[in-house]
XYZ file of C-alpha atoms in Angstrom:
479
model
C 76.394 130.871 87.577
C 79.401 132.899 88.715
C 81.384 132.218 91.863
C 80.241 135.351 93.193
C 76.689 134.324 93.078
C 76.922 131.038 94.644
C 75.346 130.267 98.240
C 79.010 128.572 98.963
C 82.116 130.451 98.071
C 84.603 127.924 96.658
C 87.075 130.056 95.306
C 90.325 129.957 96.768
C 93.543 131.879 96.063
C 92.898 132.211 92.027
C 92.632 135.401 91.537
C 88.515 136.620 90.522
C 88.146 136.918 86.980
C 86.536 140.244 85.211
C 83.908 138.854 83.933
C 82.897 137.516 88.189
C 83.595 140.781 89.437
C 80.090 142.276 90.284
C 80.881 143.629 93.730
C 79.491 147.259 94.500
C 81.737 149.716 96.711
C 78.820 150.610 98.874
C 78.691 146.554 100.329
C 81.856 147.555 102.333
C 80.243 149.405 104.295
C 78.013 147.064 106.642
C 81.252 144.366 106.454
C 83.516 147.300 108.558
C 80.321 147.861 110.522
C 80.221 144.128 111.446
C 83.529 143.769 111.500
C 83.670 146.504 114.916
C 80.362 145.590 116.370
C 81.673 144.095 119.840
C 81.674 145.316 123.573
C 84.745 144.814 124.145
C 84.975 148.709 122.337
C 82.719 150.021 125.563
C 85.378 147.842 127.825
C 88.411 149.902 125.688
C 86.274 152.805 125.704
C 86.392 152.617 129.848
C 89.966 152.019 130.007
C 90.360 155.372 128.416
C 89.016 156.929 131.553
C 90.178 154.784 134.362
C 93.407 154.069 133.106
C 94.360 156.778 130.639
C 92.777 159.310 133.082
C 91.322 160.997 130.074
C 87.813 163.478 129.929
C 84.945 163.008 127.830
C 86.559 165.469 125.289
C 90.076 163.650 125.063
C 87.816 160.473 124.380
C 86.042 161.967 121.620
C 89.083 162.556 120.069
C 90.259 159.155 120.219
C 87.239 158.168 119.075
C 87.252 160.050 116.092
C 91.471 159.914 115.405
C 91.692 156.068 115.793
C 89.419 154.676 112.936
C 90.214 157.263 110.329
C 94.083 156.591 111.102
C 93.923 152.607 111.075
C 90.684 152.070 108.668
C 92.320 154.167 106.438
C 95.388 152.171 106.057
C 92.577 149.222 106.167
C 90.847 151.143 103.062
C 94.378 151.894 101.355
C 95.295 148.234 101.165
C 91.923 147.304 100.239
C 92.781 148.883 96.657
C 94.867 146.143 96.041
C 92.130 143.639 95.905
C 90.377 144.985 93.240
C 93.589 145.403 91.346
C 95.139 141.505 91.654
C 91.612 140.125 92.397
C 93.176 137.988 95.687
C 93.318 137.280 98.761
C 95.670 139.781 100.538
C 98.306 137.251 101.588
C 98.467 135.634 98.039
C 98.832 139.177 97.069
C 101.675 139.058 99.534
C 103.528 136.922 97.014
C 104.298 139.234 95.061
C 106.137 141.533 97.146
C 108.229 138.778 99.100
C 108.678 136.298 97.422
C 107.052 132.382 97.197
C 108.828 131.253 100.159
C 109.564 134.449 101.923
C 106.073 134.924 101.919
C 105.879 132.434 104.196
C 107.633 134.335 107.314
C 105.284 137.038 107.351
C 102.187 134.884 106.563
C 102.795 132.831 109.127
C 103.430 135.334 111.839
C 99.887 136.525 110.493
C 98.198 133.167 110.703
C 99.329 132.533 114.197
C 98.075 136.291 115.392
C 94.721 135.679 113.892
C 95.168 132.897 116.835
C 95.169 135.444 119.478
C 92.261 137.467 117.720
C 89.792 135.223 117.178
C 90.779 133.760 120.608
C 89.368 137.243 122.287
C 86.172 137.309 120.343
C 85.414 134.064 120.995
C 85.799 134.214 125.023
C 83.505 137.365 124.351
C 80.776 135.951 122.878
C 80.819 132.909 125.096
C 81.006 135.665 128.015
C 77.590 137.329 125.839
C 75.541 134.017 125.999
C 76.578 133.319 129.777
C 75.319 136.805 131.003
C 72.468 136.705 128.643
C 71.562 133.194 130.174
C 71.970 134.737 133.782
C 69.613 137.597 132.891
C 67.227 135.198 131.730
C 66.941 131.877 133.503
C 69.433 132.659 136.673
C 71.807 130.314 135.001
C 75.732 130.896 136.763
C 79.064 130.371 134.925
C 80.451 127.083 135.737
C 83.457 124.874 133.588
C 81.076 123.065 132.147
C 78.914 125.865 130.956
C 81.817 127.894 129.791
C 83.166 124.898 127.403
C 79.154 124.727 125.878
C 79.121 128.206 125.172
C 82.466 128.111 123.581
C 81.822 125.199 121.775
C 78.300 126.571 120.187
C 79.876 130.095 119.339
C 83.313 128.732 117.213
C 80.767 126.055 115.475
C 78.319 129.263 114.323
C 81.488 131.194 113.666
C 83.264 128.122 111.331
C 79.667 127.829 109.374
C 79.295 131.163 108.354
C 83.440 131.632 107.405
C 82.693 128.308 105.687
C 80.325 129.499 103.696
C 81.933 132.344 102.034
C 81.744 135.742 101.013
C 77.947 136.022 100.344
C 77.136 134.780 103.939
C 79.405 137.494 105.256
C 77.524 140.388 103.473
C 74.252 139.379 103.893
C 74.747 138.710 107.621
C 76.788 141.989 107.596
C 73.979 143.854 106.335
C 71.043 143.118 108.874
C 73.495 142.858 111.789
C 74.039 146.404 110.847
C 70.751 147.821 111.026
C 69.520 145.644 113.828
C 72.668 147.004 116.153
C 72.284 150.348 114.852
C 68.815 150.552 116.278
C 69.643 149.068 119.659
C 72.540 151.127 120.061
C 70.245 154.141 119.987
C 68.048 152.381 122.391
C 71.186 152.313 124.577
C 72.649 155.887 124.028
C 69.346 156.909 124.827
C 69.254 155.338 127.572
C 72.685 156.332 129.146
C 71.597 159.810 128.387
C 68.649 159.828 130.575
C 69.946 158.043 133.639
C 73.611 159.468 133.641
C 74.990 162.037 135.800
C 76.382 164.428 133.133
C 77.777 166.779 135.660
C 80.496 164.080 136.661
C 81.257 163.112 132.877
C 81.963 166.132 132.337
C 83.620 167.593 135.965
C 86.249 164.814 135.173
C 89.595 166.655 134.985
C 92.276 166.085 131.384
C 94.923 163.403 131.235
C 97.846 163.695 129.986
C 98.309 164.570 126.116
C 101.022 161.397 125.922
C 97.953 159.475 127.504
C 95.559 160.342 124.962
C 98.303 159.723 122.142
C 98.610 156.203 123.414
C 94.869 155.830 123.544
C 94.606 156.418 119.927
C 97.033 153.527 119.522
C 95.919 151.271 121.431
C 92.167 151.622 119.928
C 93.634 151.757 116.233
C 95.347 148.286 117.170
C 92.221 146.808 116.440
C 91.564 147.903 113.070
C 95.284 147.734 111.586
C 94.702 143.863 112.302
C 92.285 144.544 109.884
C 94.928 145.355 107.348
C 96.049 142.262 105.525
C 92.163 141.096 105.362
C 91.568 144.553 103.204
C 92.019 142.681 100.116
C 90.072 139.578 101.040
C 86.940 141.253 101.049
C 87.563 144.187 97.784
C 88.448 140.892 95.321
C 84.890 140.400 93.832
C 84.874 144.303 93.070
C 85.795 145.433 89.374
C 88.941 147.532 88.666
C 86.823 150.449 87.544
C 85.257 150.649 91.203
C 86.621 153.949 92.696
C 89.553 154.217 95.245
C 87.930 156.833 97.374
C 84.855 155.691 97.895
C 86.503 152.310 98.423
C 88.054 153.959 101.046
C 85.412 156.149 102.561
C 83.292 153.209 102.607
C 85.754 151.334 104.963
C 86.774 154.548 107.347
C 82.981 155.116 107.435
C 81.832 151.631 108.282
C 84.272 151.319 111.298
C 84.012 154.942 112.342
C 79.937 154.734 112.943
C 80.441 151.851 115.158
C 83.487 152.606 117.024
C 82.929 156.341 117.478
C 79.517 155.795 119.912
C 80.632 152.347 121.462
C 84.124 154.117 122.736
C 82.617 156.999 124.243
C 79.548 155.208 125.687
C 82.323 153.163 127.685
C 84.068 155.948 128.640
C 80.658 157.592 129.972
C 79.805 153.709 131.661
C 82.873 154.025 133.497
C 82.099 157.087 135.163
C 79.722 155.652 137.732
C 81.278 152.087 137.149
C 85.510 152.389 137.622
C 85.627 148.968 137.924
C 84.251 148.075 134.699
C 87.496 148.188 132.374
C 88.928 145.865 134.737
C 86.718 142.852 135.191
C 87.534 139.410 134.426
C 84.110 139.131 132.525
C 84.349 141.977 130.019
C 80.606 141.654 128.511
C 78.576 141.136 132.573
C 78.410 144.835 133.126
C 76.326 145.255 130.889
C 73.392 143.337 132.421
C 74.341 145.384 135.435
C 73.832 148.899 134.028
C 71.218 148.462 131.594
C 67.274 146.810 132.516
C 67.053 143.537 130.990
C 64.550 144.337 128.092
C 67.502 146.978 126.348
C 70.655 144.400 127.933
C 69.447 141.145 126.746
C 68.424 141.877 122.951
C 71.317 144.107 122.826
C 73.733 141.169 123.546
C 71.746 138.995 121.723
C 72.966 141.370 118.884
C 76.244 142.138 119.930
C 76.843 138.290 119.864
C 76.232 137.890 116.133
C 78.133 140.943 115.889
C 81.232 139.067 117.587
C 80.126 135.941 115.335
C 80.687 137.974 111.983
C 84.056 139.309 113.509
C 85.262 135.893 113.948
C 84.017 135.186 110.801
C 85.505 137.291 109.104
C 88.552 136.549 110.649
C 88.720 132.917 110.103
C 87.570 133.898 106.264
C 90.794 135.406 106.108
C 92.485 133.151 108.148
C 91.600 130.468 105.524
C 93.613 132.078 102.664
C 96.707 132.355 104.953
C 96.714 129.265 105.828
C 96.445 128.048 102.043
C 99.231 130.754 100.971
C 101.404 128.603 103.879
C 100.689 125.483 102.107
C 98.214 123.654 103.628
C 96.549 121.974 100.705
C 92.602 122.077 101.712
C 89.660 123.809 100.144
C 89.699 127.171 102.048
C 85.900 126.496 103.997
C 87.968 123.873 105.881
C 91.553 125.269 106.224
C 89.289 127.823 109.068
C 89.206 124.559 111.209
C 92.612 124.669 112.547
C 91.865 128.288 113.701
C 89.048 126.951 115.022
C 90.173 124.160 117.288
C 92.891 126.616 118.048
C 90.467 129.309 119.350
C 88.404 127.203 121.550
C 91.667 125.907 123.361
C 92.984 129.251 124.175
C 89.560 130.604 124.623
C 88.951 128.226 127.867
C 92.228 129.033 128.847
C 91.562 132.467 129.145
C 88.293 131.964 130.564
C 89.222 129.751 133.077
C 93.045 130.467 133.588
C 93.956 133.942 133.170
C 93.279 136.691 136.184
C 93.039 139.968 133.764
C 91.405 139.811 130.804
C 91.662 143.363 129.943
C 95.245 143.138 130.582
C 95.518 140.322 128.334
C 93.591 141.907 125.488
C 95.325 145.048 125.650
C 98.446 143.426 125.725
C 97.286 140.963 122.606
C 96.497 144.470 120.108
C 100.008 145.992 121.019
C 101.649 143.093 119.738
C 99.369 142.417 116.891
C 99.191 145.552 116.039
C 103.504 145.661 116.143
C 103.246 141.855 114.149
C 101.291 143.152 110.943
C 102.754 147.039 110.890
C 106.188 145.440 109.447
C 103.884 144.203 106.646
C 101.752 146.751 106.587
C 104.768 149.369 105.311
C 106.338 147.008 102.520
C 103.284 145.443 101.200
C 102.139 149.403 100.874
C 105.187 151.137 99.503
C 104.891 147.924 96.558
C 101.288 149.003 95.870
C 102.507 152.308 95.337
C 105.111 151.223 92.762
C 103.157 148.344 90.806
C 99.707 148.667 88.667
C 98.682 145.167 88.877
C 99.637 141.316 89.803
C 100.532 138.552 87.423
C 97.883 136.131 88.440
C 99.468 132.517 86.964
C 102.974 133.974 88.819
C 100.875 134.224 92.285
C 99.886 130.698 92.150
C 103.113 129.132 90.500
C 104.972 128.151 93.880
C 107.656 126.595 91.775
C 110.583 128.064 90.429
C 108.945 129.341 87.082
C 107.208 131.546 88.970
C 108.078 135.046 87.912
C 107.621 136.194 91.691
C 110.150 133.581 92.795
C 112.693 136.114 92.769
C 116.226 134.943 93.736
C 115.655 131.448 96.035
C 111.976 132.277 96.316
C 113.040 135.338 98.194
C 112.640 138.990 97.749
C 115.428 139.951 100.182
C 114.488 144.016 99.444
C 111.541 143.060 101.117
C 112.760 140.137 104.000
C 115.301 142.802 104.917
C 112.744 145.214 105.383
C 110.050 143.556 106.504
C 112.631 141.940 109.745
C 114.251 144.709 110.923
C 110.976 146.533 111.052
C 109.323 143.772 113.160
C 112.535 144.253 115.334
C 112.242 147.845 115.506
C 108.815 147.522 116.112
C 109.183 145.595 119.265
C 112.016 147.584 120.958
C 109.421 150.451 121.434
C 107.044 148.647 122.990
C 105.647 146.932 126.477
C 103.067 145.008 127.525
C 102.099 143.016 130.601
C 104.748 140.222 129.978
C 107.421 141.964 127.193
C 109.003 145.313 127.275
C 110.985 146.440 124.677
C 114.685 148.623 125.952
C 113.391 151.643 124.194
C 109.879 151.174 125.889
C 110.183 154.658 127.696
C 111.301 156.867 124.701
C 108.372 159.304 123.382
C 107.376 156.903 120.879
C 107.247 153.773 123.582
C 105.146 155.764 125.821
C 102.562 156.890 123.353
C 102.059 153.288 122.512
C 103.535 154.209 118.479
C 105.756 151.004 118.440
C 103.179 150.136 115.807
C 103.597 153.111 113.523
C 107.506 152.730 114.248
C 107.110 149.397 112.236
C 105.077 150.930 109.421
C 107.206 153.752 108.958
C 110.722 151.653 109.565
C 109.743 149.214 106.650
C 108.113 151.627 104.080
C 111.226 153.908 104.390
C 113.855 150.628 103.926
C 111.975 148.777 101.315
C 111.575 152.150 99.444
C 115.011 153.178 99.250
C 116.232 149.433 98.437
C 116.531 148.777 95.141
C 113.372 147.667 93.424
C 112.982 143.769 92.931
C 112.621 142.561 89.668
C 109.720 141.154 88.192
C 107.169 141.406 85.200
C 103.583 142.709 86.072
C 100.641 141.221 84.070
C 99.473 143.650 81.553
C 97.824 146.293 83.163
C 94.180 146.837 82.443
C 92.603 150.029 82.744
C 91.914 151.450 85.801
C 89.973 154.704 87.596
C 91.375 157.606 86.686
C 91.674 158.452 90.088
C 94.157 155.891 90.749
C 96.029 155.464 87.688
C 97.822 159.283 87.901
C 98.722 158.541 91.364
C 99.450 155.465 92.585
C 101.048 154.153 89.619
C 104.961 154.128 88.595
């Protein structure tokens, strides 16, 4: 029996052989559906209109602009999977080196932190309101470290597990909140007062620029993952419907979720800033659409964190931490749950916090986002023994286990990066220029390091053979 068709996934940063590969395109869609299915979109999707200032029409925009821009970079970097068969951030190897790798990866690791810190304090927020809808049952300390506790331990099974768990969960989450979400858009369009949605007056074009930012944020920490999840698929499998599959899975969730928050907010301003982020929705919706619909949204968040301590696994075994990957989730686990009741308990915003969590993860993974891209463009395949040699036979140890084409890059576009950007607690000197304004500190990085590691001289190092690939692919995106 293949890895692939094992209940537990055991395989770790060795790359998936051929003859394993039997992953289909079209199962990437339901994993980017899962991998968006959270409220805290309708709680973005209200901060468009109460704090943007932006109409119904400027939101649908966003809507619409923001997953094909960052699940299309998600999609792009996906094609790399299929081609080395690896994690992303073993793929990573490649580009900067054995040890370099290590800066990047662990600025990674520790951002995964912050996101599965936010989807955890919304789930736990999902089973409190559900339990106060129910049984009458009100936060307390106690209460919040139960909830807490019971959604990291669901969310570090099903990571454990492996790839298989993901999809099949991925799957029926996707039709269940599919249905209820039409429950709930039909809902909102029979009880809403349409004539205010749509009396509100324009914002400001800058405004809705920055909107598209800050809701792309989301999915370009989705980036680095890409690969993670196209690995079991064979190198025949086609680019653009690799692609397509990813935009479209993210863009059928996020699309209705945004702009049902912006139409919530309308008669509720004070939505997009509550400390509770998920209770709102027990407050505008009866309790027979609100409580299975949360019920839902839950395993939604579950799967997100899922996939994100999935992920997180590989990291941490590309930073050395010698464990099988189903347990190297733990530390993100533990680490989650602290921070978690620390924002729960602590913190007096949390849609300040969060916002001010995607800027900067957003700005974290765009410096790697623009070198690890500009390599795919150049190379055809990975040398799979070189990705795991961490010695210095490896042919991608490069001078010192550094590619310094690629450190170079990769540094001075994290520092670019930040200097056009501001958040509650860091602003950045060129925070007020056009692109600090529109909230593009994130593209700044992408574009900073593609542009520097492309015109730096190439770094050396064989490629394994390369096999055939889609014809598609192999005119274009070759050397």
């Amino acid at each position: 029996m293949s890895a692939d068709e094992t209940a537990i996934e055991t395989r770790g940063l060795e790359p998936v052989p051929d003859s394993e590969r039997g992953g289909r395109v079209r199962e990437l869609f339901p994993t980017w559906v899962a991998a968006n299915i959270s409220v805290l979109l309708l709680t973005m999707g209200a901060g468009l209109v109460i704090f943007n200032k932006l109409n119904i029409w400027q939101v649908l925009v966003v809507a619409v602009a923001a997953p094909v821009v960052s699940y299309g970079i998600v999609g792009l970097i996906s094609i790399a999977g299929k081609r080395g068969g690896a994690p992303g951030m073993a793929l990573s190897r490649a580009v900067f080196g054995q040890r370099g790798n290590l800066f990047p990866g662990a600025l990674i690791w520790v951002a995964r932190w912050g996101w599965e810190t936010i989807n955890a304090v919304s789930g736990a927020y999902a089973v409190l309101t559900v339990l106060d809808l129910l049984f009458g049952v009100r936060s307390n300390t106690p209460l919040i470290v139960v909830t807490l506790l019971f959604f990291v331990g669901c969310t570090f099974v099903v990571s454990g597990l492996g790839i298989n768990a993901l999809r099949v969960c991925s799957k029926w989450s996707t039709y269940l909140f599919g249905a209820f979400s039409v429950l709930v858009l039909g809902y909102l369009v029979a009880t809403t007062d349409w004539s205010a949605v749509f009396g509100k007056p324009a914002g400001s074009t800058a405004m809705m620029v920055a909107g598209i930012g800050t809701i792309a944020a989301g999915g370009i920490s989705w980036v680095p993952s890409g690969p993670d999840f196209t690995r079991y698929l064979p190198r025949t499998a086609s680019s653009k419907g690799l692609v397509g599959a990813t935009i479209g899975g993210a863009g059928v969730v996020v699309l209705p979720m945004v702009l049902m928050g912006a139409v919530m907010a309308v008669g509720t301003p004070d939505l997009a800033g509550a400390q509770d982020p998920v209770s709102f929705i027990g407050e505008l919706l009866p309790t027979w659409i609100a409580v299975p619909y949360l019920l839902i949204a839950l395993v939604g968040m579950l799967l997100i964190n899922s996939m994100s301590m999935y992920s997180a696994g590989f990291t941490a075994q590309t930073l050395g931490i010698k464990v099988p990957r189903a347990w190297a989730v733990s530390v993100n686990a533990l680490i989650s749950l602290v921070f978690g009741f620390l924002l729960m308990v602590v913190a007096t915003s949390f849609f300040g916090s969060f916002i001010s969590f995607l800027t900067l993860l957003a700005v974290a993974f765009s410096a790697w986002i623009g070198v690890f891209g500009v390599d795919m463009l150049r190379r055809r395949t990975y040398d799979g023994p070189a990705l795991l040699d961490t010695t210095r036979t490896s042919a991608y140890w490069y001078k010192g286990g550094f590619a310094w084409q690629a450190m170079t890059a990769w540094t001075l576009a994290l520092v670019v990066g930040l200097l056009f950007t501001k958040v509650d607690w860091f602003g950045g000197p060129l925070a007020t220029t056009w692109i600090g304004q529109n909230g593009l500190g994130w593209a700044a990085g992408i574009l900073t390091s593609g542009v520097l590691y492309a015109v730096l001289p190439r770094t050396a190092a064989p490629d394994a053979a390369a096999p055939a690939e889609e014809p598609e692919l192999a005119g274009s995106l070759s050397n």
